[in-house]
JSON list of C-alpha atoms in Angstrom, two decimals:
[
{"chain": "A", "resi": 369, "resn": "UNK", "atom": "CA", "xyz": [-33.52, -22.47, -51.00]},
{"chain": "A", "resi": 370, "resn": "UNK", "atom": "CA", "xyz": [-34.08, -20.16, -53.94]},
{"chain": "A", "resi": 371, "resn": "UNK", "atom": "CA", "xyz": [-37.74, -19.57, -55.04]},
{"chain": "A", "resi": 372, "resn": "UNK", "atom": "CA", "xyz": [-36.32, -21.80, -58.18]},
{"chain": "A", "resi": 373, "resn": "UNK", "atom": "CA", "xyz": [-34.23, -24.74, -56.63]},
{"chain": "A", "resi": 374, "resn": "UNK", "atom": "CA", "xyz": [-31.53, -26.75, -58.78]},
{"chain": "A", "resi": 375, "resn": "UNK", "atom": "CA", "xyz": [-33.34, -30.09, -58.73]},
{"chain": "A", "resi": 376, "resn": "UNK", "atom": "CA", "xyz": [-37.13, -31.08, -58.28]},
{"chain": "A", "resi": 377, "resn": "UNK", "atom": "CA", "xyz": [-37.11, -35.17, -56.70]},
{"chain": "A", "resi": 378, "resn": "UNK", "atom": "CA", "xyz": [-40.14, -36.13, -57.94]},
{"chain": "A", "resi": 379, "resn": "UNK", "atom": "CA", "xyz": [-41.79, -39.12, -55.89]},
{"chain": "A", "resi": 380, "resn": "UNK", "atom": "CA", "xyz": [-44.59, -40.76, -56.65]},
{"chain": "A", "resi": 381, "resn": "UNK", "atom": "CA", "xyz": [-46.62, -42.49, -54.10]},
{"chain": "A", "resi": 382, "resn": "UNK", "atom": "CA", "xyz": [-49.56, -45.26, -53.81]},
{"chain": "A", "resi": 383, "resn": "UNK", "atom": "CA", "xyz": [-49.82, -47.12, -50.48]},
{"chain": "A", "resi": 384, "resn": "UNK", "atom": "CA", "xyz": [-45.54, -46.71, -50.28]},
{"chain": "A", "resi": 385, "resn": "UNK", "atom": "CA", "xyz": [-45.95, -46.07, -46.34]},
{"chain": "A", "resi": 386, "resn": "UNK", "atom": "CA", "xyz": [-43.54, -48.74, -45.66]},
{"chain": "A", "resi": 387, "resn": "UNK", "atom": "CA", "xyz": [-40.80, -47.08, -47.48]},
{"chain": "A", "resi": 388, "resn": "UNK", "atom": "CA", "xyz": [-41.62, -43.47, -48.49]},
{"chain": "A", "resi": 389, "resn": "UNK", "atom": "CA", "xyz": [-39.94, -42.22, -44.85]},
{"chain": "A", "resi": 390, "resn": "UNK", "atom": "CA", "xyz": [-36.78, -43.87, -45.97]},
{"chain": "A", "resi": 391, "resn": "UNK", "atom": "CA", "xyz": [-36.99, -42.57, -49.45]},
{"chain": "A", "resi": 392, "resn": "UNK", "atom": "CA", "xyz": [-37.54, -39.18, -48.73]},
{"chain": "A", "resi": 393, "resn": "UNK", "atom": "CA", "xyz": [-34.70, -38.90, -46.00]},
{"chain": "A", "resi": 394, "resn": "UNK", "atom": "CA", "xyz": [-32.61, -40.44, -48.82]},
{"chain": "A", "resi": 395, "resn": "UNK", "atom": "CA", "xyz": [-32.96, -37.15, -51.10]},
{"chain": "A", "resi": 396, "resn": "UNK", "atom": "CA", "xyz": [-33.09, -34.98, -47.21]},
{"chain": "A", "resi": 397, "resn": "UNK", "atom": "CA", "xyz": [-29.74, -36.59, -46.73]},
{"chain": "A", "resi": 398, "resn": "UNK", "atom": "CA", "xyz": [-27.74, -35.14, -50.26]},
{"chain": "A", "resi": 399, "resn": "UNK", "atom": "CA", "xyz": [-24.70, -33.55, -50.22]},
{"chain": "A", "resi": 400, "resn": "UNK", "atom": "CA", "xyz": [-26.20, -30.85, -52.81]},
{"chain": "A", "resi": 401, "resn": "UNK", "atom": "CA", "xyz": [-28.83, -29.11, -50.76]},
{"chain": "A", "resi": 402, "resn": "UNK", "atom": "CA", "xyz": [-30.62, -26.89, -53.65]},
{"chain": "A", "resi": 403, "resn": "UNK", "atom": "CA", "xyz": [-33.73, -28.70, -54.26]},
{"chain": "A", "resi": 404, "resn": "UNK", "atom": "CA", "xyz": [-37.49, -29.31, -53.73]},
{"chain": "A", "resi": 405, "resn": "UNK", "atom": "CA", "xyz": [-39.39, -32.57, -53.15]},
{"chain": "A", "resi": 406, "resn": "UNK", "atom": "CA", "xyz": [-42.32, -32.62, -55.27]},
{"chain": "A", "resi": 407, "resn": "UNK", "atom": "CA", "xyz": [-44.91, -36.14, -53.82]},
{"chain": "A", "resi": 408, "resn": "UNK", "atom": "CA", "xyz": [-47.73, -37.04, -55.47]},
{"chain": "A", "resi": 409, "resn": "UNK", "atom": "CA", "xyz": [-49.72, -39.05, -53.53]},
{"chain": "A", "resi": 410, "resn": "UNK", "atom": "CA", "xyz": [-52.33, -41.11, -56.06]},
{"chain": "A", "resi": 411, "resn": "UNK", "atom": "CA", "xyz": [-55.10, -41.60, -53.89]},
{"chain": "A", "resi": 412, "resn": "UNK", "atom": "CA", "xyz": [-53.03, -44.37, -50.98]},
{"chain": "A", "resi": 413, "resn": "UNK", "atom": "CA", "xyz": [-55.59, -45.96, -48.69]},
{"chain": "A", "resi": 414, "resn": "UNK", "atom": "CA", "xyz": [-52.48, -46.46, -46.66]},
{"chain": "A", "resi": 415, "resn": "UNK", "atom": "CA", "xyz": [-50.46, -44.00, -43.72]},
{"chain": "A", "resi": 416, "resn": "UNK", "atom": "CA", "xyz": [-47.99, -42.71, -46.72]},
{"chain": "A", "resi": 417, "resn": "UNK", "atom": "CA", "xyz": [-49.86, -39.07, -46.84]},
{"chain": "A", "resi": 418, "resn": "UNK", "atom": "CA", "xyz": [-49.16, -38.28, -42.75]},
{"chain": "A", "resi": 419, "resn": "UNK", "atom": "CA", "xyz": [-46.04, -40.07, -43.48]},
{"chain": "A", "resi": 420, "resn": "UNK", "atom": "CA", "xyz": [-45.15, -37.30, -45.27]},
{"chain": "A", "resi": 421, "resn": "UNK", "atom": "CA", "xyz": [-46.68, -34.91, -43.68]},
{"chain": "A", "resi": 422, "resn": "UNK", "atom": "CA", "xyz": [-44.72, -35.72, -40.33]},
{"chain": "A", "resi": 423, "resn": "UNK", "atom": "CA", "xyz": [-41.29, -35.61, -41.49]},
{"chain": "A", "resi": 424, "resn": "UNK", "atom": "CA", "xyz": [-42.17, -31.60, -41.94]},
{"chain": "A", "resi": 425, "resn": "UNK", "atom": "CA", "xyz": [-39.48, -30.05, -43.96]},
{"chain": "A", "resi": 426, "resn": "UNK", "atom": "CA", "xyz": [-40.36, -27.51, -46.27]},
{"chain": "A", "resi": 427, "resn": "UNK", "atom": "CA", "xyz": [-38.48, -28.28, -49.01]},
{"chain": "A", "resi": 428, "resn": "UNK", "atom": "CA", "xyz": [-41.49, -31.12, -49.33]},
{"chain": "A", "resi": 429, "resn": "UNK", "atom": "CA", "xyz": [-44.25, -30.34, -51.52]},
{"chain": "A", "resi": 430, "resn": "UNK", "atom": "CA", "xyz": [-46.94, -32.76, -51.03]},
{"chain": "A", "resi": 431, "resn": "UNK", "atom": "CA", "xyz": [-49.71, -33.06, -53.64]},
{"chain": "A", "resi": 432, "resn": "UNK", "atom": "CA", "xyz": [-52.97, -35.69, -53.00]},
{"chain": "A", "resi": 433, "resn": "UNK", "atom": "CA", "xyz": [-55.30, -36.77, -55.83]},
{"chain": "A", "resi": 434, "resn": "UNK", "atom": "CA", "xyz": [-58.31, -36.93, -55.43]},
{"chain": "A", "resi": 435, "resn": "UNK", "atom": "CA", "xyz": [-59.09, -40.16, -56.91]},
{"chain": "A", "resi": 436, "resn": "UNK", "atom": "CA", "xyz": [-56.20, -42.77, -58.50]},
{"chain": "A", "resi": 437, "resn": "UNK", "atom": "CA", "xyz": [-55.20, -40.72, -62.01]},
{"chain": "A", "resi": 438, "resn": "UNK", "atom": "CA", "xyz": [-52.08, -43.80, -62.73]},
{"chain": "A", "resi": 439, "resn": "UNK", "atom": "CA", "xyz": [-48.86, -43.21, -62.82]},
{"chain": "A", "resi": 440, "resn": "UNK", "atom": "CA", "xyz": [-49.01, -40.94, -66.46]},
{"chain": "A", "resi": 441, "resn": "UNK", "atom": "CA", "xyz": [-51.54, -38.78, -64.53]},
{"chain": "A", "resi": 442, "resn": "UNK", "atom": "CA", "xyz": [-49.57, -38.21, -61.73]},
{"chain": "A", "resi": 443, "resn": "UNK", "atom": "CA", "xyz": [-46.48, -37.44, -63.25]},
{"chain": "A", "resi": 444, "resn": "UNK", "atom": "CA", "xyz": [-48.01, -35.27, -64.96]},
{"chain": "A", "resi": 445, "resn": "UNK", "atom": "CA", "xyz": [-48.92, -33.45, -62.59]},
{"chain": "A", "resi": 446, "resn": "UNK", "atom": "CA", "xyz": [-45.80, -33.70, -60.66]},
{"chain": "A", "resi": 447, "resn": "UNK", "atom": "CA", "xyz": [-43.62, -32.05, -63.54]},
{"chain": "A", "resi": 448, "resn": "UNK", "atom": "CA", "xyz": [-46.27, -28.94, -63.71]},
{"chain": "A", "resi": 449, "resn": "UNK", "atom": "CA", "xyz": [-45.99, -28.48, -59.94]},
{"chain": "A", "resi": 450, "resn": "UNK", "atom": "CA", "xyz": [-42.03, -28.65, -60.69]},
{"chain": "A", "resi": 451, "resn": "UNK", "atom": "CA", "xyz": [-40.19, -25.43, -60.37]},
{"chain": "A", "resi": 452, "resn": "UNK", "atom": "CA", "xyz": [-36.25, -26.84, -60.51]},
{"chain": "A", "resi": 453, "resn": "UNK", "atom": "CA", "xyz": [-33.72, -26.36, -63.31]},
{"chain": "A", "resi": 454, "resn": "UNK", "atom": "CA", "xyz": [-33.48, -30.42, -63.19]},
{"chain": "A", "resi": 455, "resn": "UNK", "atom": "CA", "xyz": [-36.17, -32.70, -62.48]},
{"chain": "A", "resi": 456, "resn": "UNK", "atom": "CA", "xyz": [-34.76, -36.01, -60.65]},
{"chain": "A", "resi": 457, "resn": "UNK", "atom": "CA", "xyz": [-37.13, -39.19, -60.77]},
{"chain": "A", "resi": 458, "resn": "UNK", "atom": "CA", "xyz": [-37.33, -41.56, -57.69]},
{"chain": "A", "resi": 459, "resn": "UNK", "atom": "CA", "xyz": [-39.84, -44.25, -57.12]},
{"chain": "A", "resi": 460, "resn": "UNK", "atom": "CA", "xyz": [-41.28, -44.43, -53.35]},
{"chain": "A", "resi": 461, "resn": "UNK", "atom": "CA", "xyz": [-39.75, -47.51, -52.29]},
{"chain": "A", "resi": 462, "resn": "UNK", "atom": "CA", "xyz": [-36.22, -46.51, -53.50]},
{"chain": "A", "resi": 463, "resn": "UNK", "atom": "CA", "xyz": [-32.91, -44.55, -51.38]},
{"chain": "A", "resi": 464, "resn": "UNK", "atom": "CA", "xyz": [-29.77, -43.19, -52.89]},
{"chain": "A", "resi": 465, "resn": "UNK", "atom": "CA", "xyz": [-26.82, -42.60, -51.59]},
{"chain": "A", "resi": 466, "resn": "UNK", "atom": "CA", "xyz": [-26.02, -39.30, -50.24]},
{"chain": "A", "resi": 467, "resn": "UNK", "atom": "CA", "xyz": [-23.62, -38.05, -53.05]},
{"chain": "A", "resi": 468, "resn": "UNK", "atom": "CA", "xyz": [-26.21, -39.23, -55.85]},
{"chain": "A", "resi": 469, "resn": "UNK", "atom": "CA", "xyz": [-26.90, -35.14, -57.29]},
{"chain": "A", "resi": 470, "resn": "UNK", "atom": "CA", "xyz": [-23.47, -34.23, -56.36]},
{"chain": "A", "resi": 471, "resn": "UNK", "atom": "CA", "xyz": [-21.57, -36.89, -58.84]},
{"chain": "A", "resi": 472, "resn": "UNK", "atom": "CA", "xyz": [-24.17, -36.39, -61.54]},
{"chain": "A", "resi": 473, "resn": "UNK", "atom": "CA", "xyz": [-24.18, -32.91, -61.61]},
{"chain": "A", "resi": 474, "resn": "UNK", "atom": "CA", "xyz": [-20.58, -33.27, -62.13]}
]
């Protein structure tokens, strides 16, 4: 990965531990491999931060508030931590298929 990838995934995440694994190995899984993972975790009460955590791939930047800022305040700060040409939007309990980037791009 470049130090400025094609696409930033940007996930958001409150108490998503039942589906943020899934999600994230969604975006792991694409055919176009230029990009960062950019999770905002707003405060979860829940197992979604060492979720994350564990999967362990470096491409995933993980970012915790410190107390709930919403969903505005935490995309927020997800799109300032951002560093990719495109930014890509994906809620925490969502997957896409593996070609997703690689048609749109197209």
């Amino acid at each position: 990965m470049t130090t400025t990838p094609l696409l930033s995934y940007i996930v958001l995440s409150y108490n998503y531990e039942r589906y943020i694994a899934q999600t994230l190995r969604s975006i792991l899984d694409q055919t176009v491999q230029d990009f960062e993972i950019i999770v905002v975790d707003d405060a979860s009460s829940d197992a979604s931060v060492a979720i994350v955590s564990a999967l362990g791939d470096p491409r995933i930047r993980r970012f915790v508030n410190e107390k709930n800022l919403g969903g505005a305040g935490s995309y927020n700060r997800a799109v300032q931590e951002a560093r990719g040409e495109w930014l890509v939007n994906l809620d925490a309990d969502d997957w896409i298929d593996p070609r997703k980037a690689e048609i749109q791009l197209q």
